[in-house]
């Protein structure tokens, strides 16, 4: 037998990349981004233009995701060349990296040894604070947040307002994570008073939202409603703060049985929220919006539950919607029992308990549409009620509320349905049409308010005083020529 020789194909060389080198490149890119942001802050202070500061804060979430100990260590060592005490204080709250990078000189020129601008100092301290929160070192975060607040409150600069507003939120967040929200209520009210007097609109909006969140954390809905009534939320606030305020308003109104107003606020909150990010916020608002819509007697559209970012989070609410739509009390009770933890964590459990009446109404409406005459005993059996007497009371209430058009014969124990009334002979189509027109007009008004224009662009198309004088002179000469022509036309 001939021996077969096995041939081994050569394996191509694979280029190996060093993981540490790639991480160093990423860290260097993040450091450069922070330096660019700090340049924008300097530009905002020099030009007194808030749009440069807004541009920095708009990229805040992106910078936060990329932060690590190496980046913070390099930024602090690079910028705090004027004060060794401040540098040591900040580094004490930052984890020392395993491989300490080389110090990068980030300040050049005459100001290399001068004090940092308060805006830059506040921005870097905010980076340290969010890093402590992300590492879940909440006790240190509370300590550092107190130091940051004392530092920022001591300054009275309008260019610092946006950074201070951002710091208010994280200050509240630190106390919320340590379950100490009740300790800062007085501080938030004093800062709200100061922000209102100074016309710090962003700070005012953030502080109102922090106070509402404080009240809702302890289920103090009456006090939260009084705050909304007695305070004026600034129209100049950012869309994110407006979305939060509308969501809190929706929660308050829903708890106070004002479902139509609550649903309107929640829909506006979803519209103002970022569409490509803030997935958690949109999920929270959508859960409450679905619950309120069910309480209004409407069924949410199916496409809401099919969105990729909401599909998994809305599974309990989809089951709930199915039970309400079918009028199935058994399915409703099972859903309430199986997903009770989800509803409690979403703060919708107390609202969902109220939905039992809506399920019964839907079932009665279906029965009334199916039968011209039906016994009360059969209705009690179909609804799973304890006795026919309970069914009779529920049907009486449904007739009074206009859910069904029927009469009850208590002697013979049956319900007689009336002939259905043509809905187009009533005012319902007009009311529905009016509601849609109002919604479109409000949407148009909100869109106009949300439009942004380049600063000081209104004066570009306006003529100067010299141009106006030249134009008036030309108009006068033209009028004289026309008058002379008219005179020449008559002998």
Coordinates of C-alpha atoms in Angstrom, one line a residue, residues 174-429:
X174 CA -26.3 61.9 45.6
X175 CA -28.7 62.4 48.5
X176 CA -31.4 60.4 46.7
X177 CA -29.0 57.4 46.3
X178 CA -28.2 57.5 50.0
X179 CA -31.9 57.9 51.0
X180 CA -31.4 61.4 52.5
X181 CA -33.6 63.5 50.3
X182 CA -35.4 65.1 53.3
X183 CA -32.1 66.7 54.4
X184 CA -31.8 69.0 51.4
X185 CA -35.3 70.3 50.9
X186 CA -34.5 73.6 52.7
X187 CA -31.4 74.0 50.7
X188 CA -33.3 73.5 47.4
X189 CA -35.9 76.1 48.4
X190 CA -33.3 78.7 49.3
X191 CA -31.5 78.2 46.0
X192 CA -34.8 78.4 44.1
X193 CA -35.5 81.7 45.7
X194 CA -32.1 83.0 44.8
X195 CA -32.3 81.6 41.2
X196 CA -35.7 83.3 40.7
X197 CA -34.4 86.7 41.9
X198 CA -31.4 86.5 39.6
X199 CA -33.5 85.2 36.7
X200 CA -31.4 82.1 36.4
X201 CA -33.9 80.2 34.2
X202 CA -32.1 76.9 33.9
X203 CA -31.2 76.8 37.6
X204 CA -34.9 77.6 38.4
X205 CA -36.2 74.8 36.2
X206 CA -33.7 72.3 37.6
X207 CA -34.5 73.2 41.2
X208 CA -38.3 73.0 40.7
X209 CA -37.9 69.5 39.2
X210 CA -35.6 68.5 42.1
X211 CA -38.2 69.6 44.6
X212 CA -41.0 67.8 42.7
X213 CA -38.9 64.7 42.6
X214 CA -38.3 65.1 46.4
X215 CA -42.0 65.3 47.1
X216 CA -42.9 62.4 44.8
X217 CA -40.2 60.2 46.4
X218 CA -42.2 60.4 49.7
X219 CA -45.6 60.3 47.9
X220 CA -46.5 63.9 49.0
X221 CA -48.7 64.5 46.0
X222 CA -50.7 67.4 47.6
X223 CA -47.5 69.4 48.5
X224 CA -46.1 68.7 45.0
X225 CA -49.4 70.0 43.4
X226 CA -49.2 73.2 45.6
X227 CA -45.6 73.8 44.4
X228 CA -46.7 73.5 40.8
X229 CA -49.5 76.0 41.3
X230 CA -47.5 78.5 43.3
X231 CA -44.3 78.4 41.1
X232 CA -43.8 79.5 37.5
X233 CA -41.8 77.1 35.4
X234 CA -39.6 79.2 33.0
X235 CA -40.3 79.0 29.3
X236 CA -36.6 79.5 28.6
X237 CA -35.7 76.2 30.2
X238 CA -34.1 73.4 28.1
X239 CA -36.2 70.7 26.5
X240 CA -34.9 68.1 28.9
X241 CA -36.0 70.0 32.0
X242 CA -39.4 70.7 30.3
X243 CA -39.8 67.0 29.7
X244 CA -39.1 66.2 33.3
X245 CA -41.5 68.8 34.6
X246 CA -44.3 67.6 32.3
X247 CA -43.7 64.0 33.5
X248 CA -43.9 65.0 37.2
X249 CA -47.1 67.0 36.4
X250 CA -48.5 63.9 34.7
X251 CA -47.9 61.8 37.8
X252 CA -49.4 64.4 40.1
X253 CA -52.5 64.9 37.9
X254 CA -53.0 61.1 37.5
X255 CA -52.9 60.6 41.3
X256 CA -55.5 63.4 41.7
X257 CA -57.9 61.7 39.1
X258 CA -57.3 64.4 36.5
X259 CA -56.6 61.8 33.8
X260 CA -57.2 64.0 30.7
X261 CA -54.7 66.6 31.9
X262 CA -52.3 64.0 33.0
X263 CA -52.4 62.3 29.5
X264 CA -51.8 65.6 27.8
X265 CA -48.7 66.3 29.9
X266 CA -47.3 62.8 29.4
X267 CA -47.7 63.0 25.6
X268 CA -45.9 66.4 25.6
X269 CA -43.2 64.9 27.8
X270 CA -42.6 62.1 25.3
X271 CA -42.5 64.7 22.4
X272 CA -39.9 66.9 24.2
X273 CA -37.7 64.0 25.4
X274 CA -34.7 63.1 23.2
X275 CA -35.8 60.6 20.5
X276 CA -32.5 58.8 20.0
X277 CA -31.4 58.6 23.7
X278 CA -32.9 58.7 27.2
X279 CA -34.4 55.3 26.7
X280 CA -35.1 54.9 30.4
X281 CA -37.0 58.1 30.7
X282 CA -39.1 57.3 27.6
X283 CA -39.9 53.9 29.0
X284 CA -41.0 55.4 32.4
X285 CA -43.2 58.0 30.7
X286 CA -44.7 55.5 28.3
X287 CA -45.7 53.1 31.1
X288 CA -47.6 55.9 32.9
X289 CA -49.1 57.1 29.6
X290 CA -50.5 53.7 28.8
X291 CA -52.0 53.4 32.3
X292 CA -53.6 56.8 32.2
X293 CA -55.0 56.1 28.6
X294 CA -56.6 52.9 29.9
X295 CA -58.1 54.9 32.8
X296 CA -59.6 57.3 30.3
X297 CA -61.4 54.4 28.7
X298 CA -59.2 54.3 25.5
X299 CA -57.1 51.4 24.2
X300 CA -53.4 52.3 23.3
X301 CA -52.4 51.6 19.7
X302 CA -50.5 48.3 19.1
X303 CA -47.5 50.0 17.5
X304 CA -46.5 51.5 20.9
X305 CA -45.8 48.0 22.3
X306 CA -43.8 47.0 19.1
X307 CA -41.1 49.7 19.4
X308 CA -37.7 48.1 19.8
X309 CA -36.7 50.2 22.8
X310 CA -40.0 49.7 24.6
X311 CA -41.1 46.2 23.7
X312 CA -39.5 44.3 26.6
X313 CA -40.3 47.0 29.2
X314 CA -44.0 47.2 28.2
X315 CA -44.8 43.5 28.3
X316 CA -46.8 43.8 31.6
X317 CA -48.7 46.8 30.3
X318 CA -49.4 44.9 27.0
X319 CA -51.0 42.1 29.0
X320 CA -52.9 44.7 31.1
X321 CA -54.2 46.3 27.9
X322 CA -55.4 43.0 26.5
X323 CA -57.3 42.2 29.7
X324 CA -59.0 45.7 29.6
X325 CA -59.8 45.4 25.9
X326 CA -61.4 42.0 26.4
X327 CA -63.1 42.8 29.6
X328 CA -61.6 39.7 31.2
X329 CA -61.5 40.1 35.0
X330 CA -59.6 36.8 35.5
X331 CA -56.8 37.8 33.1
X332 CA -56.7 41.2 34.8
X333 CA -56.3 39.7 38.3
X334 CA -53.6 37.3 37.0
X335 CA -51.7 40.1 35.4
X336 CA -51.9 42.3 38.5
X337 CA -50.6 39.4 40.7
X338 CA -47.8 38.3 38.3
X339 CA -46.4 41.7 37.6
X340 CA -47.1 43.4 41.0
X341 CA -43.4 44.1 41.6
X342 CA -43.0 45.8 38.2
X343 CA -46.0 48.0 38.8
X344 CA -44.8 49.0 42.3
X345 CA -41.3 49.9 41.0
X346 CA -42.9 51.9 38.2
X347 CA -45.2 53.8 40.7
X348 CA -48.3 52.7 38.7
X349 CA -49.7 50.1 41.0
X350 CA -52.3 52.3 42.7
X351 CA -53.5 53.6 39.3
X352 CA -53.7 50.1 37.9
X353 CA -55.9 48.9 40.8
X354 CA -58.4 51.6 39.7
X355 CA -58.6 49.9 36.3
X356 CA -60.8 47.1 37.7
X357 CA -63.9 49.3 37.1
X358 CA -62.8 49.9 33.5
X359 CA -62.5 46.1 32.9
X360 CA -66.0 45.6 34.3
X361 CA -67.4 48.4 32.1
X362 CA -65.8 46.9 29.0
X363 CA -67.3 43.5 29.8
X364 CA -70.8 45.1 30.4
X365 CA -70.5 47.0 27.1
X366 CA -69.7 43.8 25.2
X367 CA -72.6 42.0 26.9
X368 CA -75.0 44.8 26.1
X369 CA -73.9 44.8 22.5
X370 CA -74.3 41.0 22.2
X371 CA -77.7 40.4 24.0
X372 CA -81.0 42.3 23.7
X373 CA -82.1 40.7 27.0
X374 CA -80.0 38.9 29.5
X375 CA -80.5 37.8 33.1
X376 CA -78.7 39.4 36.0
X377 CA -77.6 36.0 37.3
X378 CA -75.8 35.2 34.0
X379 CA -74.0 38.6 34.1
X380 CA -72.8 37.9 37.6
X381 CA -71.5 34.5 36.5
X382 CA -69.9 35.9 33.4
X383 CA -68.1 38.7 35.4
X384 CA -67.1 36.4 38.2
X385 CA -69.0 38.4 40.9
X386 CA -70.0 37.1 44.2
X387 CA -73.8 37.7 44.0
X388 CA -76.4 38.9 41.5
X389 CA -77.0 41.9 43.8
X390 CA -73.5 43.1 43.1
X391 CA -74.0 42.7 39.4
X392 CA -77.3 44.7 39.6
X393 CA -75.5 47.6 41.4
X394 CA -72.6 47.6 38.8
X395 CA -75.1 47.6 35.9
X396 CA -77.1 50.5 37.4
X397 CA -73.9 52.5 37.7
X398 CA -73.0 51.6 34.1
X399 CA -76.4 52.8 32.8
X400 CA -76.1 56.0 34.8
X401 CA -72.6 56.7 33.4
X402 CA -73.8 56.1 29.8
X403 CA -71.7 52.9 29.3
X404 CA -74.8 51.0 28.0
X405 CA -78.3 52.0 27.0
X406 CA -80.5 49.6 28.9
X407 CA -83.2 49.2 31.6
X408 CA -83.2 46.8 34.6
X409 CA -86.3 44.7 35.4
X410 CA -85.8 43.8 39.1
X411 CA -89.0 41.8 39.3
X412 CA -88.0 39.3 36.6
X413 CA -84.3 39.8 37.1
X414 CA -83.1 40.7 33.6
X415 CA -81.6 43.6 31.7
X416 CA -83.3 44.9 28.5
X417 CA -81.1 46.7 26.0
X418 CA -82.4 49.7 24.1
X419 CA -82.1 50.3 20.4
X420 CA -78.6 51.9 19.7
X421 CA -78.7 55.6 19.1
X422 CA -77.0 57.0 15.9
X423 CA -73.8 58.6 17.3
X424 CA -73.8 61.1 14.5
X425 CA -77.0 62.6 15.9
X426 CA -75.1 63.5 19.1
X427 CA -72.3 66.0 20.0
X428 CA -69.6 63.3 20.2
X429 CA -68.2 63.7 16.6

